Short mmCIF file of C-alpha atoms in Angstrom, two decimals:
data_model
loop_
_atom_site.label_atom_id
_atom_site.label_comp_id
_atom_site.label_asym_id
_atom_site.label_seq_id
_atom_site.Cartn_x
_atom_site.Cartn_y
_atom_site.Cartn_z
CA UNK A 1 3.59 20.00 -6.24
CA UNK A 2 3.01 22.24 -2.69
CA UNK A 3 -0.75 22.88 -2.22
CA UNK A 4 -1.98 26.13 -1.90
CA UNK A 5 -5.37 27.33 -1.22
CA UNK A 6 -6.96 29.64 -3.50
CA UNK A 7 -9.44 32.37 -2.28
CA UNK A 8 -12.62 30.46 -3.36
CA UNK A 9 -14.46 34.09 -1.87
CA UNK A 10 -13.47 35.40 -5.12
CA UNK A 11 -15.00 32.63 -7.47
CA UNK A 12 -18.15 32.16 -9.08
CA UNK A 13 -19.97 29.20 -10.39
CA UNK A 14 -23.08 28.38 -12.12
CA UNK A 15 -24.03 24.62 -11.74
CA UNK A 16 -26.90 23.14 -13.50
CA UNK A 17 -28.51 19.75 -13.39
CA UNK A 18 -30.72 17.34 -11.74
CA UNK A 19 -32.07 18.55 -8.62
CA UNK A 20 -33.42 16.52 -5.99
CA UNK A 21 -34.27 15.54 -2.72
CA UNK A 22 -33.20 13.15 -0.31
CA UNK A 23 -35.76 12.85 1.87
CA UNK A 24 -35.47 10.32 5.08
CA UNK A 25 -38.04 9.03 7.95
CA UNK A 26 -36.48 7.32 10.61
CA UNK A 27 -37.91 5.18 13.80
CA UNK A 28 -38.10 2.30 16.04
CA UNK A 29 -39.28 -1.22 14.52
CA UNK A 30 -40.83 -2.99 17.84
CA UNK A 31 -43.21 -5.54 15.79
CA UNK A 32 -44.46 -6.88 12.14
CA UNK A 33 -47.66 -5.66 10.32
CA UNK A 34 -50.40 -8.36 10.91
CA UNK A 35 -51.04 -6.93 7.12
CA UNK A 36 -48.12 -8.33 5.65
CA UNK A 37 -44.66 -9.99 6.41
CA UNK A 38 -42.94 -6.39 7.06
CA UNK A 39 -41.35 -4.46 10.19
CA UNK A 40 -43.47 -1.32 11.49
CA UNK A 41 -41.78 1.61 11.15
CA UNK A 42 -42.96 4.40 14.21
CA UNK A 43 -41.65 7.43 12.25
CA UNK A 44 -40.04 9.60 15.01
CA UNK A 45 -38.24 12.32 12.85
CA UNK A 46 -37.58 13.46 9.40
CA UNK A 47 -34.95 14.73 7.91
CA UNK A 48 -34.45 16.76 3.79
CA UNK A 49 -31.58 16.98 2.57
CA UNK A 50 -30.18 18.72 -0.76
CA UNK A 51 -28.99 16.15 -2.98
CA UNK A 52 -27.74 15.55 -6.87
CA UNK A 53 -26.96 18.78 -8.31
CA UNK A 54 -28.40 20.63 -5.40
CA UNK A 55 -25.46 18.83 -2.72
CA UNK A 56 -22.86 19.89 -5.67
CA UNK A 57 -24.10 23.60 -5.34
CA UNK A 58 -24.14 23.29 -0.97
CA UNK A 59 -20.09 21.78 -1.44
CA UNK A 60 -19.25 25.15 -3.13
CA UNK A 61 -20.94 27.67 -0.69
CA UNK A 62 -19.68 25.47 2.16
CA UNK A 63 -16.43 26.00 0.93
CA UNK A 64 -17.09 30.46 0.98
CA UNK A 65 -17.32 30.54 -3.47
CA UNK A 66 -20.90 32.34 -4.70
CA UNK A 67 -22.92 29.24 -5.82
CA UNK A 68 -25.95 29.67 -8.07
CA UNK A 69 -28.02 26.92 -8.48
CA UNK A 70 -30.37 26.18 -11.86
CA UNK A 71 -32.64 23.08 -12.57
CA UNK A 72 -35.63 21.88 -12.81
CA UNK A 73 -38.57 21.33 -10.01
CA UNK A 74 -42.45 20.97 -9.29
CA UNK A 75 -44.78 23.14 -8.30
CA UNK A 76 -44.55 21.52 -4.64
CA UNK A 77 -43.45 21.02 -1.13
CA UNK A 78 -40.44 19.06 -1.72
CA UNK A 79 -39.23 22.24 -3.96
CA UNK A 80 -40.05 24.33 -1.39
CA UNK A 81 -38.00 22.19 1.12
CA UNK A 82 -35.06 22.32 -1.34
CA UNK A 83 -35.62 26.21 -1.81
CA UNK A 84 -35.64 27.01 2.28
CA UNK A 85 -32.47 24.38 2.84
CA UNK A 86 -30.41 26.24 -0.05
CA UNK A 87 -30.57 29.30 0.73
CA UNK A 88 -29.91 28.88 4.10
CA UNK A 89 -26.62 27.97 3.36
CA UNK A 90 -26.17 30.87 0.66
CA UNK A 91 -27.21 29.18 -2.65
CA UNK A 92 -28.57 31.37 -5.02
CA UNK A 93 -31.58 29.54 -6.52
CA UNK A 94 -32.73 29.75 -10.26
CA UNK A 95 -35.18 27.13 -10.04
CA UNK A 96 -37.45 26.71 -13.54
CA UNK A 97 -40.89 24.91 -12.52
CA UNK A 98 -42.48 22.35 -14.37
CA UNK A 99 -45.98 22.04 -13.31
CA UNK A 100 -47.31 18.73 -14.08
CA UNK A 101 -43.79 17.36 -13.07
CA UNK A 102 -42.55 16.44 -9.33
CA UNK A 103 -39.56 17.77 -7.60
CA UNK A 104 -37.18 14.49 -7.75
CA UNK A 105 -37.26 12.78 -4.47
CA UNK A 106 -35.89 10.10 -2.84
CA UNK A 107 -37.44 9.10 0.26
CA UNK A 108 -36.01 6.68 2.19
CA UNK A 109 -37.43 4.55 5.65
CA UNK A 110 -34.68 4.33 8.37
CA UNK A 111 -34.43 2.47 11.15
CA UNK A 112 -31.34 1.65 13.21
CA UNK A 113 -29.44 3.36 10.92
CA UNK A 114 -30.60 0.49 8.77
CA UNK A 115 -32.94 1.34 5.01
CA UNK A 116 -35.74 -0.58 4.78
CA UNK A 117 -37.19 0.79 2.04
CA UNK A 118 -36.46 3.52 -0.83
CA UNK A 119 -39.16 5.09 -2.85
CA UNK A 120 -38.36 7.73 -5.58
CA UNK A 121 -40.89 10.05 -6.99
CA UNK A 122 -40.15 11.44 -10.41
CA UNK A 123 -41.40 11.56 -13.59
CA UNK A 124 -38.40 12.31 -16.69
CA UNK A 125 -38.62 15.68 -17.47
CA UNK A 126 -39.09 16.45 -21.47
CA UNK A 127 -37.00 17.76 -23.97
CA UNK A 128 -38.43 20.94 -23.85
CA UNK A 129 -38.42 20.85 -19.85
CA UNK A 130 -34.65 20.86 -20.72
CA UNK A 131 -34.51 23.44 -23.50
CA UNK A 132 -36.47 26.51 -21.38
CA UNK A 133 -34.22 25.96 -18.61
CA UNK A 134 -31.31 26.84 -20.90
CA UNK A 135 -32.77 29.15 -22.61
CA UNK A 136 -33.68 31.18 -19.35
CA UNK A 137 -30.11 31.21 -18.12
CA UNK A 138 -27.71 33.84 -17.89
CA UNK A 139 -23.70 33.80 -17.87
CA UNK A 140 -23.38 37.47 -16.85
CA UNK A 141 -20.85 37.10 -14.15
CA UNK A 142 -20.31 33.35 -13.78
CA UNK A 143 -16.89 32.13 -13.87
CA UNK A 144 -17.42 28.78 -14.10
CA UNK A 145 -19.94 26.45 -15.52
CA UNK A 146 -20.63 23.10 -14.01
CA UNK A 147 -23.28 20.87 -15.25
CA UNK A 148 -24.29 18.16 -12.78
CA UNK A 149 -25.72 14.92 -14.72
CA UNK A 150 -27.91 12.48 -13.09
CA UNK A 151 -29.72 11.57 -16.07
CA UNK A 152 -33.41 12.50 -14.89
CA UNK A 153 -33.69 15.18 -18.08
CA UNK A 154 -32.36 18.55 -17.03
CA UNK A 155 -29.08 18.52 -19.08
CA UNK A 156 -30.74 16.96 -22.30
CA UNK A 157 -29.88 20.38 -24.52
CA UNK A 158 -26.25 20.59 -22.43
CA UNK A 159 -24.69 21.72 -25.49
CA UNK A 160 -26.48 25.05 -25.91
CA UNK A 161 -25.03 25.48 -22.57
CA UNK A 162 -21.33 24.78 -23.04
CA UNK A 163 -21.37 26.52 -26.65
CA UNK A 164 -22.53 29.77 -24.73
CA UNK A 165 -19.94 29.36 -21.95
CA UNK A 166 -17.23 29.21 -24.52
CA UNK A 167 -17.67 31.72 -26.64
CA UNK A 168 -17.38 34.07 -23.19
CA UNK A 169 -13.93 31.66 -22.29
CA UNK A 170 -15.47 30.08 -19.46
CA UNK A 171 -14.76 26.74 -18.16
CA UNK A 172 -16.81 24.47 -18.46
CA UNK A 173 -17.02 21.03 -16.05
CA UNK A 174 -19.11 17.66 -16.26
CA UNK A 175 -19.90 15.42 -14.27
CA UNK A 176 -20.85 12.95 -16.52
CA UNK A 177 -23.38 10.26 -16.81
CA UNK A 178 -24.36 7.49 -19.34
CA UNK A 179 -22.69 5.22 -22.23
CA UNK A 180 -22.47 8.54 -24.80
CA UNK A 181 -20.76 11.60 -23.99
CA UNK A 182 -21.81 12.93 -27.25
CA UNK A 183 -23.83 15.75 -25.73
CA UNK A 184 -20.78 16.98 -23.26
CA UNK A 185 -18.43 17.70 -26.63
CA UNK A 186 -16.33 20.63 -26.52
CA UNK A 187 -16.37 20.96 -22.87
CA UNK A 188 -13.43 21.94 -20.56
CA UNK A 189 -13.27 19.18 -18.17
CA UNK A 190 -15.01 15.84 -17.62
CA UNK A 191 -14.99 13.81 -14.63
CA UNK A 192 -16.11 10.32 -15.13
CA UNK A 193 -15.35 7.81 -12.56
CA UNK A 194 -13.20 4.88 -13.71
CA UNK A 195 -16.93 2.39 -14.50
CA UNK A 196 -18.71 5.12 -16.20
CA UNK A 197 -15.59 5.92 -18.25
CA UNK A 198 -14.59 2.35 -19.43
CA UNK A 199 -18.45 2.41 -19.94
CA UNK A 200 -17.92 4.42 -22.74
CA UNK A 201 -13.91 3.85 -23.80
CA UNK A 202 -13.89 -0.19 -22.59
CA UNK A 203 -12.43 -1.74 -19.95
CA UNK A 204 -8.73 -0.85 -19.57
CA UNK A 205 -6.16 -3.67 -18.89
CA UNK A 206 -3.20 -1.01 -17.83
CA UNK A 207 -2.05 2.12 -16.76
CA UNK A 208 -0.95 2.90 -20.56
CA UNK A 209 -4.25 1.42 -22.17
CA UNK A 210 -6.00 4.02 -19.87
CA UNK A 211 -4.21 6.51 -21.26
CA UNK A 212 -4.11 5.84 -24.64
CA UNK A 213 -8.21 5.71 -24.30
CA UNK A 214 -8.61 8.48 -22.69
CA UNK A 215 -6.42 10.93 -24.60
CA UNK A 216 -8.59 9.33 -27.90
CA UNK A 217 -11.61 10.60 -26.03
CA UNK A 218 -9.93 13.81 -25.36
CA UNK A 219 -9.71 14.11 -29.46
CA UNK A 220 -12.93 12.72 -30.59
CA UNK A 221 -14.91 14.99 -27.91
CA UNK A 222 -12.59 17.96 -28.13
CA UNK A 223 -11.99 18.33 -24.50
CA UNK A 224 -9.02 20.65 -22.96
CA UNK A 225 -9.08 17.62 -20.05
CA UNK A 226 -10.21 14.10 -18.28
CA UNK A 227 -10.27 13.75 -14.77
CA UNK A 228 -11.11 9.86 -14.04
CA UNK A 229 -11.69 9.48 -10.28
CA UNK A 230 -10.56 5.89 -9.63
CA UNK A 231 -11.74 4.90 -5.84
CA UNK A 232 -9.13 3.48 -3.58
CA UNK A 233 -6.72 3.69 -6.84
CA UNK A 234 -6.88 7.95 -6.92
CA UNK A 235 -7.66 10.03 -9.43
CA UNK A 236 -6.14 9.87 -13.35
CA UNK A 237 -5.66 13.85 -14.97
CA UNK A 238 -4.98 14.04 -18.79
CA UNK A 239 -4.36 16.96 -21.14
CA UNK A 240 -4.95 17.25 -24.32
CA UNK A 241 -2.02 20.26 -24.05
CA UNK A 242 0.42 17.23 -22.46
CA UNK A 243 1.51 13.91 -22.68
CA UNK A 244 1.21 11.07 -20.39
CA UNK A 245 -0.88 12.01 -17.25
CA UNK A 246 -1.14 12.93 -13.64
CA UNK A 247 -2.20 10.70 -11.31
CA UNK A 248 -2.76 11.95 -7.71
CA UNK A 249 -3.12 8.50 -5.08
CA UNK A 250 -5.89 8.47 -2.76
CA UNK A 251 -5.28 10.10 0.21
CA UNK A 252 -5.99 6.88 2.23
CA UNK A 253 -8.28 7.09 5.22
CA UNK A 254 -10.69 5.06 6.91
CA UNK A 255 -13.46 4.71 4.72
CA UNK A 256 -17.10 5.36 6.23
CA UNK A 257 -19.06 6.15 3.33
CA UNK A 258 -18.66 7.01 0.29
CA UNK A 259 -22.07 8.54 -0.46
CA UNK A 260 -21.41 12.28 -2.47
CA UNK A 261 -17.65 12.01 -2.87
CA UNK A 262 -18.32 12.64 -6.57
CA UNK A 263 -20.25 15.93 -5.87
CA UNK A 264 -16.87 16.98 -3.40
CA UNK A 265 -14.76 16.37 -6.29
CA UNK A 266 -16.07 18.20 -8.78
CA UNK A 267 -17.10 21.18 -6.68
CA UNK A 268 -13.51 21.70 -5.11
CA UNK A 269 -12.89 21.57 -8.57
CA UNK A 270 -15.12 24.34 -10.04
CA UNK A 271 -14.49 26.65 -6.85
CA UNK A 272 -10.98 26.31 -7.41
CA UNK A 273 -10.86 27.29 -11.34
CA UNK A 274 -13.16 30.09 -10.48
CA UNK A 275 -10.73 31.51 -7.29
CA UNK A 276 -7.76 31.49 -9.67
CA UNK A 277 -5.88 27.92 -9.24
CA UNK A 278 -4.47 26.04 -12.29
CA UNK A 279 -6.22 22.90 -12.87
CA UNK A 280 -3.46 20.55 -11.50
CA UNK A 281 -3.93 22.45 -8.08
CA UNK A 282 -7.59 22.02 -8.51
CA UNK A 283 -7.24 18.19 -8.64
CA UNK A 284 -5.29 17.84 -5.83
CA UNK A 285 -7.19 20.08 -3.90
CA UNK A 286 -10.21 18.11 -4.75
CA UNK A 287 -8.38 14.91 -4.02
CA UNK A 288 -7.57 15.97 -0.36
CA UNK A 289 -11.25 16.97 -0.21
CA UNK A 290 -12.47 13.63 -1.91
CA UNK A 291 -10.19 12.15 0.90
CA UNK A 292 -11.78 13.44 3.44
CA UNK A 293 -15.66 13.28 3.00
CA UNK A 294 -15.54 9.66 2.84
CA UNK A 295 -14.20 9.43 6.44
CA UNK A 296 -17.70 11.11 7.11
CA UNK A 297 -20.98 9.57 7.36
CA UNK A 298 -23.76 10.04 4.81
CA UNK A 299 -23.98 12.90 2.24
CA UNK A 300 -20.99 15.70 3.41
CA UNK A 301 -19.86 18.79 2.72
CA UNK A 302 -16.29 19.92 3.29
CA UNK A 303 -15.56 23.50 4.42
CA UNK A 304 -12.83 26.03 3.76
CA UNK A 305 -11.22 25.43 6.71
CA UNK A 306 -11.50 21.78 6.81
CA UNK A 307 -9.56 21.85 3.55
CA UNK A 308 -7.07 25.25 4.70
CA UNK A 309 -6.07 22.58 7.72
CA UNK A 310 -5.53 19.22 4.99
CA UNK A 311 -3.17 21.51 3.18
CA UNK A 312 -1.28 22.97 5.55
CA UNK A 313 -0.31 19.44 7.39
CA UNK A 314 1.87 19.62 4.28
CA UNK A 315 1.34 15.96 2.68
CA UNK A 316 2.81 15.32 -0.65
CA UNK A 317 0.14 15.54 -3.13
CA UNK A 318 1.69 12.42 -4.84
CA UNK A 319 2.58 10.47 -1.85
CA UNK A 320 -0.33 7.68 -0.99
CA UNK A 321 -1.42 4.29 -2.22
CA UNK A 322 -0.64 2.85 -5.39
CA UNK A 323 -0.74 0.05 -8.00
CA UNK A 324 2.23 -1.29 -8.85
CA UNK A 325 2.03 0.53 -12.84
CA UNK A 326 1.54 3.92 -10.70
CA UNK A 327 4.56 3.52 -8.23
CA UNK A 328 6.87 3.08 -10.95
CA UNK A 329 5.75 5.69 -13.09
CA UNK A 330 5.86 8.13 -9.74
CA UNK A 331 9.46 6.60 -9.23
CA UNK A 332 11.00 7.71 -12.48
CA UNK A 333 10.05 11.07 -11.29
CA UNK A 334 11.33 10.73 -8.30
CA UNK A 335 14.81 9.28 -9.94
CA UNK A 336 14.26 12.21 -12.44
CA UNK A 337 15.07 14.31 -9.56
CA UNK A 338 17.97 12.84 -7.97
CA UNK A 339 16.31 11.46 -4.67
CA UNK A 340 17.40 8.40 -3.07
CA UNK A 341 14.67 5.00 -3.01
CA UNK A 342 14.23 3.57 0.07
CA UNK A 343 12.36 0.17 0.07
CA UNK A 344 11.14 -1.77 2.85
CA UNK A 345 8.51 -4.85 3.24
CA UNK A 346 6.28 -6.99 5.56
CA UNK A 347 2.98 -7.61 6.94
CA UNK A 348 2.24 -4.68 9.23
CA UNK A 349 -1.10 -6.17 10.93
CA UNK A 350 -1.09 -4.64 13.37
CA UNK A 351 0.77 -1.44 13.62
CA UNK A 352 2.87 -0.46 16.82
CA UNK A 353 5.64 1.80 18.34
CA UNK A 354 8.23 -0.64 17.15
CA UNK A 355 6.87 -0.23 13.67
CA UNK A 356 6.45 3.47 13.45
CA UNK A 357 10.27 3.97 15.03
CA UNK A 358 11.47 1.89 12.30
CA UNK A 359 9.58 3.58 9.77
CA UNK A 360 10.79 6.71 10.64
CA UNK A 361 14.39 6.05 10.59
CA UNK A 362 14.27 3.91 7.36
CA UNK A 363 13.02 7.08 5.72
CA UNK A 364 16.47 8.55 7.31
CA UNK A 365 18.05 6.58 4.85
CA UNK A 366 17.21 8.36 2.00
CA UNK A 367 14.88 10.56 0.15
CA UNK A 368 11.61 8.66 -0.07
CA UNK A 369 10.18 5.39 1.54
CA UNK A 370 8.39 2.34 -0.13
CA UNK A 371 6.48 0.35 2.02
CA UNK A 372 5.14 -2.68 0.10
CA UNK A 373 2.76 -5.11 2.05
CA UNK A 374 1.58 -8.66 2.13
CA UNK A 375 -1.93 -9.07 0.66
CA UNK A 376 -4.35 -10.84 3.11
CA UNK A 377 -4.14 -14.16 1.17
CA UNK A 378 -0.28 -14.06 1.41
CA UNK A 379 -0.17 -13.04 5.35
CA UNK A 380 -2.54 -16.21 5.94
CA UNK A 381 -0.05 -18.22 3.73
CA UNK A 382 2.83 -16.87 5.75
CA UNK A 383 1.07 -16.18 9.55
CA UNK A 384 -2.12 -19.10 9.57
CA UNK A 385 -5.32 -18.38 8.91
CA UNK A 386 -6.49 -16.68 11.66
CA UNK A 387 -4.21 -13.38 10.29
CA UNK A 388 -4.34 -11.13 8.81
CA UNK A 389 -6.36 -9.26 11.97
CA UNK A 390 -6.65 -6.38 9.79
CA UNK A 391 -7.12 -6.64 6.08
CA UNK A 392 -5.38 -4.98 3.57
CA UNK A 393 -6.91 -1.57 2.59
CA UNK A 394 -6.95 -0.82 6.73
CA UNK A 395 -3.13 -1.38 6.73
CA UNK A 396 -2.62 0.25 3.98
CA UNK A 397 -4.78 3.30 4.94
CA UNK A 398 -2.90 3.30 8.22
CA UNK A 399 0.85 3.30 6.82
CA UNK A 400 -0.15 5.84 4.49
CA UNK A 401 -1.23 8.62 7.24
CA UNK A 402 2.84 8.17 8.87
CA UNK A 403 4.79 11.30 7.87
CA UNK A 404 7.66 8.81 6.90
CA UNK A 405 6.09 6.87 4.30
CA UNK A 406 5.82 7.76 1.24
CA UNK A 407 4.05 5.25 -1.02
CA UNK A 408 2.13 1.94 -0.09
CA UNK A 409 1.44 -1.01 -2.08
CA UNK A 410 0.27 -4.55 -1.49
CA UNK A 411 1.90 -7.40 -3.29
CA UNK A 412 0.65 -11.04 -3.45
CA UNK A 413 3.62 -12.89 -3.48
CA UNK A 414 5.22 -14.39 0.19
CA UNK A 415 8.26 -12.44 -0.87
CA UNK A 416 9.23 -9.12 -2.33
CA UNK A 417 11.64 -10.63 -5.26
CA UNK A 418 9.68 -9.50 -7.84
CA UNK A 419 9.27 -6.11 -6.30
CA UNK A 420 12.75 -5.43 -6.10
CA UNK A 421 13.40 -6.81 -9.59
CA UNK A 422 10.85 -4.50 -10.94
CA UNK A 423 11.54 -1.28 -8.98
CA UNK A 424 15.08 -1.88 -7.94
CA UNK A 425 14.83 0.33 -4.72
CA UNK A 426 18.52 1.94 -3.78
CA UNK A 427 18.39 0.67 -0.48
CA UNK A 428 16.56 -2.06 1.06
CA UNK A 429 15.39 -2.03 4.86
CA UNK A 430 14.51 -4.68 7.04
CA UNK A 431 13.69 -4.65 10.72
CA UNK A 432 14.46 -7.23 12.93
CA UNK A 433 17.41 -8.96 14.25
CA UNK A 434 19.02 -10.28 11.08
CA UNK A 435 22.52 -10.26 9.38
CA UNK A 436 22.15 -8.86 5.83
CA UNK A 437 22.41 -12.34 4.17
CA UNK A 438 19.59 -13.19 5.89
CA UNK A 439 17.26 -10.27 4.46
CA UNK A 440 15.23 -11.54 1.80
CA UNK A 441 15.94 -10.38 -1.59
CA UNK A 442 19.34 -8.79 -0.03
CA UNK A 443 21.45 -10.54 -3.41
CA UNK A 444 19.22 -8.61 -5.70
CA UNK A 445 20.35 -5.13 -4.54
CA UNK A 446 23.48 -6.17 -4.47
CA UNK A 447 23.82 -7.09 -7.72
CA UNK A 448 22.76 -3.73 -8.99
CA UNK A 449 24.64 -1.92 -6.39
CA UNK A 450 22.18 -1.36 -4.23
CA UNK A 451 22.47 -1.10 -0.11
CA UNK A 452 20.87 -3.66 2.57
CA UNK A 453 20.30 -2.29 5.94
CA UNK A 454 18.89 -4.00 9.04
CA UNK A 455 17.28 -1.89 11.70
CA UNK A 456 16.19 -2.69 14.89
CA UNK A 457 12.45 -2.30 16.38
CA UNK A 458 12.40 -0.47 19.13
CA UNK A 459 10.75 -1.24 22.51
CA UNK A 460 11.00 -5.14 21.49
CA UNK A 461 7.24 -4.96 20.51
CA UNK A 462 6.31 -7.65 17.53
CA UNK A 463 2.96 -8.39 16.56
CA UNK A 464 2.61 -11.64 17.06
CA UNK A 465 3.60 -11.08 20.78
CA UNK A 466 0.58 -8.36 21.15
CA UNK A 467 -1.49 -11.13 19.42
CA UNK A 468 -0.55 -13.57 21.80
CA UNK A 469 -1.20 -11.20 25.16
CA UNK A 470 -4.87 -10.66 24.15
CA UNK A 471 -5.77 -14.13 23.96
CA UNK A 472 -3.93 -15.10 26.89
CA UNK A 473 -5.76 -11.92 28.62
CA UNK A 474 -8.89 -13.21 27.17
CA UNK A 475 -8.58 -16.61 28.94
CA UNK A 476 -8.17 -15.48 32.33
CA UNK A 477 -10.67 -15.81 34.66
CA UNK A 478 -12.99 -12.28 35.43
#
């Protein structure tokens, strides 16, 4: 699949939910109260912040779709905060106040960018909070509904909602929360990560027992689709129109926080449906995006052209990291289409120019690249235990981001046997200076009629030498 951005200035979307708050006070600690055992916090700034449903509706005007914004709030400052920060940023507000109710906030006491302390100030709103917000709403002119569940009360008469949305044939998406997705039934799309969905379907052993569960929960519900975002493991699409499923790896990065990757996902989502893409193209659109606001710190939004410049560096939408269950099933797709399998292995702890030169022409070899790794336990096994230097999900991350890779995995074993049994690559690469009889697993391929190639590093670099050159710099004299 080639990724294409839609013209999310042409889409519309209507999110409801939980509205809230995130309010933070940051300072200095020089001392401890002579009160109590606790730091003093000299509160230097303050910062508000749009978060739960509200951060959902900021990702879709950030990325240039109309966003309308409905939930519920007090009759005070903190709505008044959220009202002033939203439409700032173009968020059309259709706030319903409850008056003996506060705006949800989170307030939380920084201090060297450490929390001390969170207080929240809510109070569940009622069931008939819930039901005049609905019943105030109107779907002239939305082309999308997304309802935004935090569980504080808002979405509590959710169904009125998505019966009214499709009866006009418009999409409806939920983020879900809780153990019963009763209330969501009949909806387009639901978007549970992989807890809160084995929450509900129990825990799932395999790729096919994930499956299996989730297309049941496509039938009992009557949902047109399941999106289950799965963490460092990607994100799981199912049909109830299609067998099997879709699963998009995570666009590996260096992971600073994860904080509102959910409310990314689903809101490239929404702004995508309502700008014209298929859903397919809205997943991996929202995967890049999900991709890239956890390389940001705290709660992030992700623009148009932050996304227009993802998409046009071109990456394979199902090129990334994966479980072993996922890189075969992505491999009889690949063999589906003709292309040559090219395999290779090791520890890559540190990566270097002799790495990325024989990376790039062991992809020469063929059509696509494996690159399967050593797990940290099995590069301590193999290297002593002061290696790995970098762990595994940092190695991985980094192989991922070369142009000539492909897929990554991490194995546990010392060798690749069982690898090559299982996935029975049509070449296998190793680098180093080796005769092929002296390539691990090199009688496997054979057998099948497979092809063992040995290619040289270049520049002579190895890891261990670069390992050994820092300690040795280390113990010189200053």
């Amino acid at each position: 699949m080639q990724l294409s951005m839609p013209r999310f200035d042409q889409g519309s979307v209507l999110v409801v939910g939980d509205v809230m708050l995130d309010r933070y006070w940051q300072g200095d600690t020089g001392r401890v109260s002579p009160e109590a055992p606790v730091p003093v916090v000299n509160v230097q700034a303050t910062d508000d912040r749009p978060g739960g449903a509200s951060n959902v509706a900021m990702n879709i005007a950030a990325l240039g779709a109309a966003a309308n914004l409905a939930g519920l709030v007090g009759n005070d400052d903190a709505a008044a905060s959220l009202l002033d920060s939203l439409s700032s940023v173009g968020v059309n507000c259709l706030f319903t106040t409850v008056a003996d109710k506060p705006t949800i906030t989170k307030l939380r006491v920084v201090s060297r960018q450490q929390q001390l302390l969170r207080m929240d100030f809510e109070k569940p709103f009622s069931a008939q909070d819930s039901e005049n917000l609905s019943q105030h709403l109107s779907l002239d002119g939305v082309q999308v509904l997304l309802l935004s569940d935090y569980a504080k009360g808002s979405l509590q008469h959710c169904q009125v909602l998505i019966e009214s949305a499709r009866k006009k044939d418009i999409p409806v998406l939920v983020d879900p929360k809780g153990h019963d997705f009763e209330r969501y039934r009949g909806a387009t799309l639901l978007t549970p990560n992989l807890s809160e969905f084995e929450a509900v379907v129990g825990v799932c052993q395999s790729e096919a027992e994930l499956v299996s569960k989730g297309q049941e929960l496509l039938k009992s519900l009557d949902l047109d689709a399941l999106l289950i975002t799965r963490g460092e493991q990607g994100m799981t699409l199912l049909q109830a129109n299609m067998e099997g499923e879709l699963h998009l790896p995570a666009k590996a990065r260096e992971v600073f926080d994860v904080t509102g990757a959910g409310d990314t996902v689903i809101a490239v989502l929404a702004a995508s449906i309502a700008a014209g893409s298929d859903l397919p193209m809205a997943v991996a659109l929202a995967n890049v995006a999900a991709g890239m606001v956890v390389a940001k710190l705290g709660t992030a939004t992700i623009s148009a052209p932050e996304l227009r410049q993802a998409v046009a560096a071109g990456q394979e939408v199902e090129c990334g990291v994966v479980n072993e269950e996922q890189l075969v099933l992505s491999l009889q797709a690949a063999r589906a289409r003709g292309e040559k399998l090219v395999f290779t292995n090791g520890c890559f702890d540190i990566l270097h120019a002799g790495h990325v030169g024989y990376l790039a022409d062991a992809r020469e070899l063929g059509d696509r690249l494996i690159v399967a790794i050593n797990s940290d336990e099995s590069v301590s096994r193999l290297k002593g235990p002061s290696r790995p230097i970098n762990p595994v999900d940092r190695r991985m991350a980094v192989l991922a981001g070369l142009s000539a890779v492909d897929w990554v995995l991490s194995f546990p074993d010392d060798t690749p046997e069982r690898l090559l049994e299982l996935i029975q690559p049509d070449v296998l690469v190793k680098g180093g200076d080796y005769n092929e009889e002296q390539v691990v697993g090199w009688e496997i391929v054979k057998a099948y009629g497979g092809e063992v190639n040995v290619l040289s590093f270049f520049d002579n670099c190895s890891t261990t030498a670069i390992v050994e050159k820092v300690i040795a710099d280390a113990d010189k004299p200053a």
